[in-house]
mmCIF file of C-alpha atoms in Angstrom:
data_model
loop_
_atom_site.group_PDB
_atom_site.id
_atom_site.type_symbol
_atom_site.label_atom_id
_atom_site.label_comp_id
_atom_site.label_asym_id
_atom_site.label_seq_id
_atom_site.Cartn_x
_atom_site.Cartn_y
_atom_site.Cartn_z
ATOM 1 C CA UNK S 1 1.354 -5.442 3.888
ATOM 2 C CA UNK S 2 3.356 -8.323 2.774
ATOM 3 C CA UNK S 3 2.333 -10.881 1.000
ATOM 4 C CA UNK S 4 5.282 -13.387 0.351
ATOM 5 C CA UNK S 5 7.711 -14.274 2.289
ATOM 6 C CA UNK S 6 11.428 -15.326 1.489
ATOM 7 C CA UNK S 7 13.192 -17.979 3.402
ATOM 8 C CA UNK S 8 16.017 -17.858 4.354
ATOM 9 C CA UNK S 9 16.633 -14.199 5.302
ATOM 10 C CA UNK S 10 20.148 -14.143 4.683
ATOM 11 C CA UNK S 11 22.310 -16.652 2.441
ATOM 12 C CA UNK S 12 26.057 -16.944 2.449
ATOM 13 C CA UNK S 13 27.925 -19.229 0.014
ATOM 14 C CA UNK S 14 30.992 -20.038 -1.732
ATOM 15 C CA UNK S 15 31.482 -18.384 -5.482
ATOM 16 C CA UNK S 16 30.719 -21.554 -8.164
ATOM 17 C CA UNK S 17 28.182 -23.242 -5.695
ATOM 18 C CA UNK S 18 24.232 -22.753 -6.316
ATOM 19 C CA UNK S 19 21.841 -20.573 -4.165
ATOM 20 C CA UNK S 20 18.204 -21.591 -4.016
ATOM 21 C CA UNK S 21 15.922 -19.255 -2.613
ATOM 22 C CA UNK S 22 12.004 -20.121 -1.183
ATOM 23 C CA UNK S 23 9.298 -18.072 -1.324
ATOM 24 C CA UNK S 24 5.310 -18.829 0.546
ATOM 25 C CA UNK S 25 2.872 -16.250 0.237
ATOM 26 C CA UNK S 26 -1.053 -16.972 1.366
ATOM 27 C CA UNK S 27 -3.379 -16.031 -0.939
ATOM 28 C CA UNK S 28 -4.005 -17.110 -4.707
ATOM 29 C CA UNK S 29 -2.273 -15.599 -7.435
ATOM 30 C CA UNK S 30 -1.869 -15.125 -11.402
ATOM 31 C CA UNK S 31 1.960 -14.483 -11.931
ATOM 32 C CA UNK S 32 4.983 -14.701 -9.780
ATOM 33 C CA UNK S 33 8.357 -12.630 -10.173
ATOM 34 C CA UNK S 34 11.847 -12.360 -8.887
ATOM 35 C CA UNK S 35 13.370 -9.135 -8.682
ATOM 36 C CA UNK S 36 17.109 -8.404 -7.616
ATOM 37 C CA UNK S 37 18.231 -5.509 -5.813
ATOM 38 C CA UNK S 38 21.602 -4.632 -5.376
ATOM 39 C CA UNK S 39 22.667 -2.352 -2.386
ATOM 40 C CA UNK S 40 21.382 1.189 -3.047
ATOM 41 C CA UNK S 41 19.737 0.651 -6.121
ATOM 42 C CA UNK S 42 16.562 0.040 -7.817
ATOM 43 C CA UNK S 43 14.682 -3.075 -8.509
ATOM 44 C CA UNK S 44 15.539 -5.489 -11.266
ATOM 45 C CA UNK S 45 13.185 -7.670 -12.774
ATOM 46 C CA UNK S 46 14.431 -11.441 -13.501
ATOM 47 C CA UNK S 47 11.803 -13.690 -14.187
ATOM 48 C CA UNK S 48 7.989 -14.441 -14.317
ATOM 49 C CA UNK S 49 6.390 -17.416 -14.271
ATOM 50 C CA UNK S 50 2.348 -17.291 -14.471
ATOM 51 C CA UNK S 51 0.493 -19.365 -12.144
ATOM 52 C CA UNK S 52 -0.310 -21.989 -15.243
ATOM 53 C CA UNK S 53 3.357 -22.897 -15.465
ATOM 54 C CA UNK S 54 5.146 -24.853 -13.097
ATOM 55 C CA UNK S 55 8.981 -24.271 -14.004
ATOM 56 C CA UNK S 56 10.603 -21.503 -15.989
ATOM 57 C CA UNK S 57 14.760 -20.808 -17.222
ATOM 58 C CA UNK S 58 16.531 -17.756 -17.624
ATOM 59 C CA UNK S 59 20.082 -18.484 -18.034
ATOM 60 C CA UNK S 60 21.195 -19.481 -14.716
ATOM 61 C CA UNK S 61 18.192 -18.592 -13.040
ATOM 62 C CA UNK S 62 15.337 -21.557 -12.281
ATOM 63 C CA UNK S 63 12.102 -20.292 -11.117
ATOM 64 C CA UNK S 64 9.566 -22.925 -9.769
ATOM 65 C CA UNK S 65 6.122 -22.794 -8.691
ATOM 66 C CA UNK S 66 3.185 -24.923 -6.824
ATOM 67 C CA UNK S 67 0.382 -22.872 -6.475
ATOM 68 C CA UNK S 68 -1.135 -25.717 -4.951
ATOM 69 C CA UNK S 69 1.626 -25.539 -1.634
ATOM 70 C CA UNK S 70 1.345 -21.861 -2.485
ATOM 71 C CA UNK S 71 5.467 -21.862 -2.868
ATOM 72 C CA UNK S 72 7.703 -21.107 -5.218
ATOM 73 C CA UNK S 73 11.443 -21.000 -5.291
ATOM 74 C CA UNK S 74 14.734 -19.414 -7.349
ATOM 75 C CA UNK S 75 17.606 -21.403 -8.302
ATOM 76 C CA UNK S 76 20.827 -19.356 -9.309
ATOM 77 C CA UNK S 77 23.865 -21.958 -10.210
ATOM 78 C CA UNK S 78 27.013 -21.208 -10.583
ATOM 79 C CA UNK S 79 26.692 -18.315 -8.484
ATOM 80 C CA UNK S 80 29.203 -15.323 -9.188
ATOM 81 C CA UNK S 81 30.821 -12.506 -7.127
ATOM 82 C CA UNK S 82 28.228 -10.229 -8.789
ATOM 83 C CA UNK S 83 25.000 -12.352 -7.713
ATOM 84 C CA UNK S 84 25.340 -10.372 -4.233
ATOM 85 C CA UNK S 85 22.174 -9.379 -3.776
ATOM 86 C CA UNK S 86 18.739 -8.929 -2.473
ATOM 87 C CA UNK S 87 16.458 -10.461 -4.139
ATOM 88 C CA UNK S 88 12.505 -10.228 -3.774
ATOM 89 C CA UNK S 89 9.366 -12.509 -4.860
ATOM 90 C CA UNK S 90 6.454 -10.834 -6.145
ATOM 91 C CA UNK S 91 2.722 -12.037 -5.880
ATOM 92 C CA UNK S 92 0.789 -10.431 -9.148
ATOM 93 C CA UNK S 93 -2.773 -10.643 -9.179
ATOM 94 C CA UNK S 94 -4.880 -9.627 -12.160
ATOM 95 C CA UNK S 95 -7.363 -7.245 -10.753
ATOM 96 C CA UNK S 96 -8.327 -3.311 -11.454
ATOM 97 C CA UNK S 97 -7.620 -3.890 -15.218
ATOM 98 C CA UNK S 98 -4.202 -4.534 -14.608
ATOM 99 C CA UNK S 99 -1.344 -6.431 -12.262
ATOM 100 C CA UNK S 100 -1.396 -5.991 -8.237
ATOM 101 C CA UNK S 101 2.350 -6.661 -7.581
ATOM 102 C CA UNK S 102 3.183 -6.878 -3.959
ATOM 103 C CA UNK S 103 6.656 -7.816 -2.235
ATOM 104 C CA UNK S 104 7.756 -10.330 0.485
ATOM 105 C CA UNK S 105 10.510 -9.749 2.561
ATOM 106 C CA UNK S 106 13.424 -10.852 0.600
ATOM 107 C CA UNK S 107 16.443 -13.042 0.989
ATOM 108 C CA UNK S 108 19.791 -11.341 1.241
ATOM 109 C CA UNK S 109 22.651 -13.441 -0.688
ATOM 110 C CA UNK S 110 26.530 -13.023 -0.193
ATOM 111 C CA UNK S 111 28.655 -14.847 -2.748
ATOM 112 C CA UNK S 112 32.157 -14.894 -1.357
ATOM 113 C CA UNK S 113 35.277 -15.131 -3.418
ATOM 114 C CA UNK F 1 15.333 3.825 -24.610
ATOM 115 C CA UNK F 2 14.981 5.642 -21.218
ATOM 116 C CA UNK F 3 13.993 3.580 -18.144
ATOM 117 C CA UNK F 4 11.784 4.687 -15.547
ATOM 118 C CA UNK F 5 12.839 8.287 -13.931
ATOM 119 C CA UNK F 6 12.159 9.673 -10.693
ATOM 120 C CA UNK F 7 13.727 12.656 -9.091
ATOM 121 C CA UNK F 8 15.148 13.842 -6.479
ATOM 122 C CA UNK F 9 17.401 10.968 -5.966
ATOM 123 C CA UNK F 10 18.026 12.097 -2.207
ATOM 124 C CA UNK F 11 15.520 14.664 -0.206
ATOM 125 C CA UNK F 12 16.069 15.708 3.436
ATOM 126 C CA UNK F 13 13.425 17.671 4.731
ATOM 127 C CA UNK F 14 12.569 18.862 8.577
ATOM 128 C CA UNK F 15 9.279 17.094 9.964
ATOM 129 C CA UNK F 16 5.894 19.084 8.988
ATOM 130 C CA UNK F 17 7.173 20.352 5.816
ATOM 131 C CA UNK F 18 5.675 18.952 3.070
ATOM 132 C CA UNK F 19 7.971 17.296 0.073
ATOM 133 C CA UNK F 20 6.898 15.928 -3.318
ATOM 134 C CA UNK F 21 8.347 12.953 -5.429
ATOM 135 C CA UNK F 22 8.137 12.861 -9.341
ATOM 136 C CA UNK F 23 8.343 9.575 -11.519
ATOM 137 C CA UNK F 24 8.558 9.784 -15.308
ATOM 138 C CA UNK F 25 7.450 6.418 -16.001
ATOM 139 C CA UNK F 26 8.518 4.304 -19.458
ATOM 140 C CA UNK F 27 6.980 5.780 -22.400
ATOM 141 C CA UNK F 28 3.319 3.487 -23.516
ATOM 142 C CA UNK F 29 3.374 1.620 -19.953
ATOM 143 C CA UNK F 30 -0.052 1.777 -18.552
ATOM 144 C CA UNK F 31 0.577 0.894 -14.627
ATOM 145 C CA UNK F 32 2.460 2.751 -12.585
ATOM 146 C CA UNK F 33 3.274 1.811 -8.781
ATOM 147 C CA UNK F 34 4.710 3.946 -5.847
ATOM 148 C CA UNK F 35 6.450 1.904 -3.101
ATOM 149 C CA UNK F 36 7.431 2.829 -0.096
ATOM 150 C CA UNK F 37 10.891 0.646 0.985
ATOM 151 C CA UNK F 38 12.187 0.662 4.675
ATOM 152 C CA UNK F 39 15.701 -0.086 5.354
ATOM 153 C CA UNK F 40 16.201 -4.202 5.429
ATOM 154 C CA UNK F 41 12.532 -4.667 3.965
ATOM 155 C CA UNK F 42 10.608 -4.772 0.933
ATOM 156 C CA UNK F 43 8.860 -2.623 -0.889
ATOM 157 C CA UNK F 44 5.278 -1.890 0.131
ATOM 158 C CA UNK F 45 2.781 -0.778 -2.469
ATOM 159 C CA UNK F 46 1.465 2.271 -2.043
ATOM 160 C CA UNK F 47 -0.792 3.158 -4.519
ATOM 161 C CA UNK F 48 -1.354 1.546 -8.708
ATOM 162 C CA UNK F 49 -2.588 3.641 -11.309
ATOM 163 C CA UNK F 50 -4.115 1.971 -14.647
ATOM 164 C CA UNK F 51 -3.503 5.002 -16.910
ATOM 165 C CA UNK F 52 -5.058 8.058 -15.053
ATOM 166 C CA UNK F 53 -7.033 5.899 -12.457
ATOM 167 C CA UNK F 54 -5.904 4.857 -9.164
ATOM 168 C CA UNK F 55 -6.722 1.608 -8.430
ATOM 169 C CA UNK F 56 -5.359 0.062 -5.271
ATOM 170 C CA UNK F 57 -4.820 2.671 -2.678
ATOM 171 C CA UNK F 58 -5.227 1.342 0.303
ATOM 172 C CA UNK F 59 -1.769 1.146 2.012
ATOM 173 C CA UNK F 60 -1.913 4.855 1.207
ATOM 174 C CA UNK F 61 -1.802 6.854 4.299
ATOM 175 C CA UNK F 62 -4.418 9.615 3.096
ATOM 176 C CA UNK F 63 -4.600 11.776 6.032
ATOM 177 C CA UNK F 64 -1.023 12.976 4.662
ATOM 178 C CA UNK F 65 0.019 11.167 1.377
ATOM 179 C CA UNK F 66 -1.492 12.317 -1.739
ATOM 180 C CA UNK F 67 -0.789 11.247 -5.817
ATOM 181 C CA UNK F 68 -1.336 11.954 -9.013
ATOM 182 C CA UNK F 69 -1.106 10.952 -12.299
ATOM 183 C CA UNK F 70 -2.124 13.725 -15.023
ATOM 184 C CA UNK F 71 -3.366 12.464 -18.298
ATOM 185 C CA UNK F 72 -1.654 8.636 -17.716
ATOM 186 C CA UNK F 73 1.646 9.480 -17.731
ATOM 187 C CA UNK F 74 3.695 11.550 -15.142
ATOM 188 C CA UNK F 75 2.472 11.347 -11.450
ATOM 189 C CA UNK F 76 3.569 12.973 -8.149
ATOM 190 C CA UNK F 77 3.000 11.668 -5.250
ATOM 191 C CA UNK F 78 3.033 13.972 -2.378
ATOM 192 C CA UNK F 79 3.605 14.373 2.037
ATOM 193 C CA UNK F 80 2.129 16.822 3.838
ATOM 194 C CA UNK F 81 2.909 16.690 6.263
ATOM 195 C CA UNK F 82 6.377 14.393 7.003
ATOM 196 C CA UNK F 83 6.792 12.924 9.968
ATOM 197 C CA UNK F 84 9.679 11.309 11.143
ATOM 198 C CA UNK F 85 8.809 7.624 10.231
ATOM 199 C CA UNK F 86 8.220 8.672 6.745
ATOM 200 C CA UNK F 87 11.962 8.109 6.128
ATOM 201 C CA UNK F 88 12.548 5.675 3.098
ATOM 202 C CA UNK F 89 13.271 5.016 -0.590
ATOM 203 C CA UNK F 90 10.057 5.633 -2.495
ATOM 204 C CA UNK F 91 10.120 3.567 -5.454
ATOM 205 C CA UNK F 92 7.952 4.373 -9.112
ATOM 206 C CA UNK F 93 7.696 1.091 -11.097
ATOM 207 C CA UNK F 94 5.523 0.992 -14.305
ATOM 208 C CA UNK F 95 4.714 -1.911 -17.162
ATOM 209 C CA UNK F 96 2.825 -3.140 -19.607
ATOM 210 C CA UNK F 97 -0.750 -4.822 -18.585
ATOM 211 C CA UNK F 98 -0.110 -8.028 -16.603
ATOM 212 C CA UNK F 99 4.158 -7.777 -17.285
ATOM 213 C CA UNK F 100 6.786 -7.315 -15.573
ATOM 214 C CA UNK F 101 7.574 -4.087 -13.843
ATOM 215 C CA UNK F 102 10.437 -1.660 -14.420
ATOM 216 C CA UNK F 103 11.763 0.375 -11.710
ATOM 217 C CA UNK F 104 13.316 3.955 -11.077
ATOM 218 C CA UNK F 105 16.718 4.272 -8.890
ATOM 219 C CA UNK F 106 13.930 5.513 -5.826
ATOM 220 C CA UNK F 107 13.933 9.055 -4.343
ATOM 221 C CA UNK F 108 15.772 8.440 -0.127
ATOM 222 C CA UNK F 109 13.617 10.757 1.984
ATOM 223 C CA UNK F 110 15.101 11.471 5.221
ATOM 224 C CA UNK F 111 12.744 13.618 7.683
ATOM 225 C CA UNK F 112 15.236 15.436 10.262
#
């Protein structure tokens, strides 16, 4: 089962212009993480951010979070050729003595020359 | 150091027979997840081990799908036997408790 879901499905911009990606999921939570997945291959973590923080940075990645709207969304800026992408949020839970990570749907990007 | 590694990368099989998936996980990670990953979707959790024990197994389809995970390290998950929607990319992840996960480049499982 899913737990988050991405909006929008599918994003197409222009290379140099920012992407901003949403993801809602329904129950509560302890972490939240972005992965990337390029076409064919495995999942690549990008950021966390735990459900105590509200806004995290990774270069030019910008997470956000509001546990109380149970949101959170991804900022990339300056988006590149190579940014083309799936990318997936994560809902970890704390629970079994370790972290319960499940998937949402994802948002497909395109970042066109 | 080496990332997480699964093998076969690519597995066609007829339906009924029965196929098996390894994942090497990253060495001193305690988790370790098997996805399942349909074409256009995410990942689904499957079943998460904490060291030897599986804890969340409840997307597992047990009447057919079986795993293991031998002294906290190596596991195998196993179909017997495929059917036809079984088709994927089955995905072994692992971390560190309550960190981010690491993933293998997925075994594609096509069921002819």
């Amino acid at each position: 089962s899913q737990q988050g879901e991405e909006d929008p499905q599918a994003l197409s911009i222009q290379e140099g212009e920012n992407a901003t990606m949403n993801c809602s999921y329904k129950t509560s939570i302890n972490n939240l993480q972005w992965y990337r997945q390029n076409s064919g291959r495995g999942l690549v973590h990008l950021i966390l951010i735990r459900s105590n923080e509200r806004e995290k940075h990774s270069g030019r990645l910008r997470v956000t979070l509001d546990t109380s709207k149970k949101s959170s969304s991804l900022l990339i800026t300056a988006s590149r050729a190579a940014d083309t992408a799936s990318y997936f949020c994560a809902t970890g839970l704390l629970t079994g003595g370790g972290n319960k990570l499940t998937f949402g749907t994802g948002t497909q990007l395109k970042v066109e020359l | 150091e080496a990332g997480v590694v699964q093998s076969p990368r690519y597995k066609i099989i007829e339906k009924k027979q029965p196929v098996a998936f390894w994942c090497n996980p990253i060495s001193g990670h305690n988790t370790l997840y098997w996805y399942r990953q349909n074409l256009g979707q995410g990942p689904e959790l499957l079943i998460r081990y904490e060291n030897e024990e599986a804890v969340d197994d409840s997307q597992l389809p047990k009447d057919r799908f079986s795993a293991e995970r031998l002294k906290g390290v190596d596991s195998t998950l196993k179909i017997q036997p495929a059917e036809l929607g079984d088709s994927a990319v089955y995905l072994c992840a692992s971390s560190l408790v309550y960190a981010e996960a690491f993933f293998g480049q997925g075994t594609r499982l096509t069921v002819v």
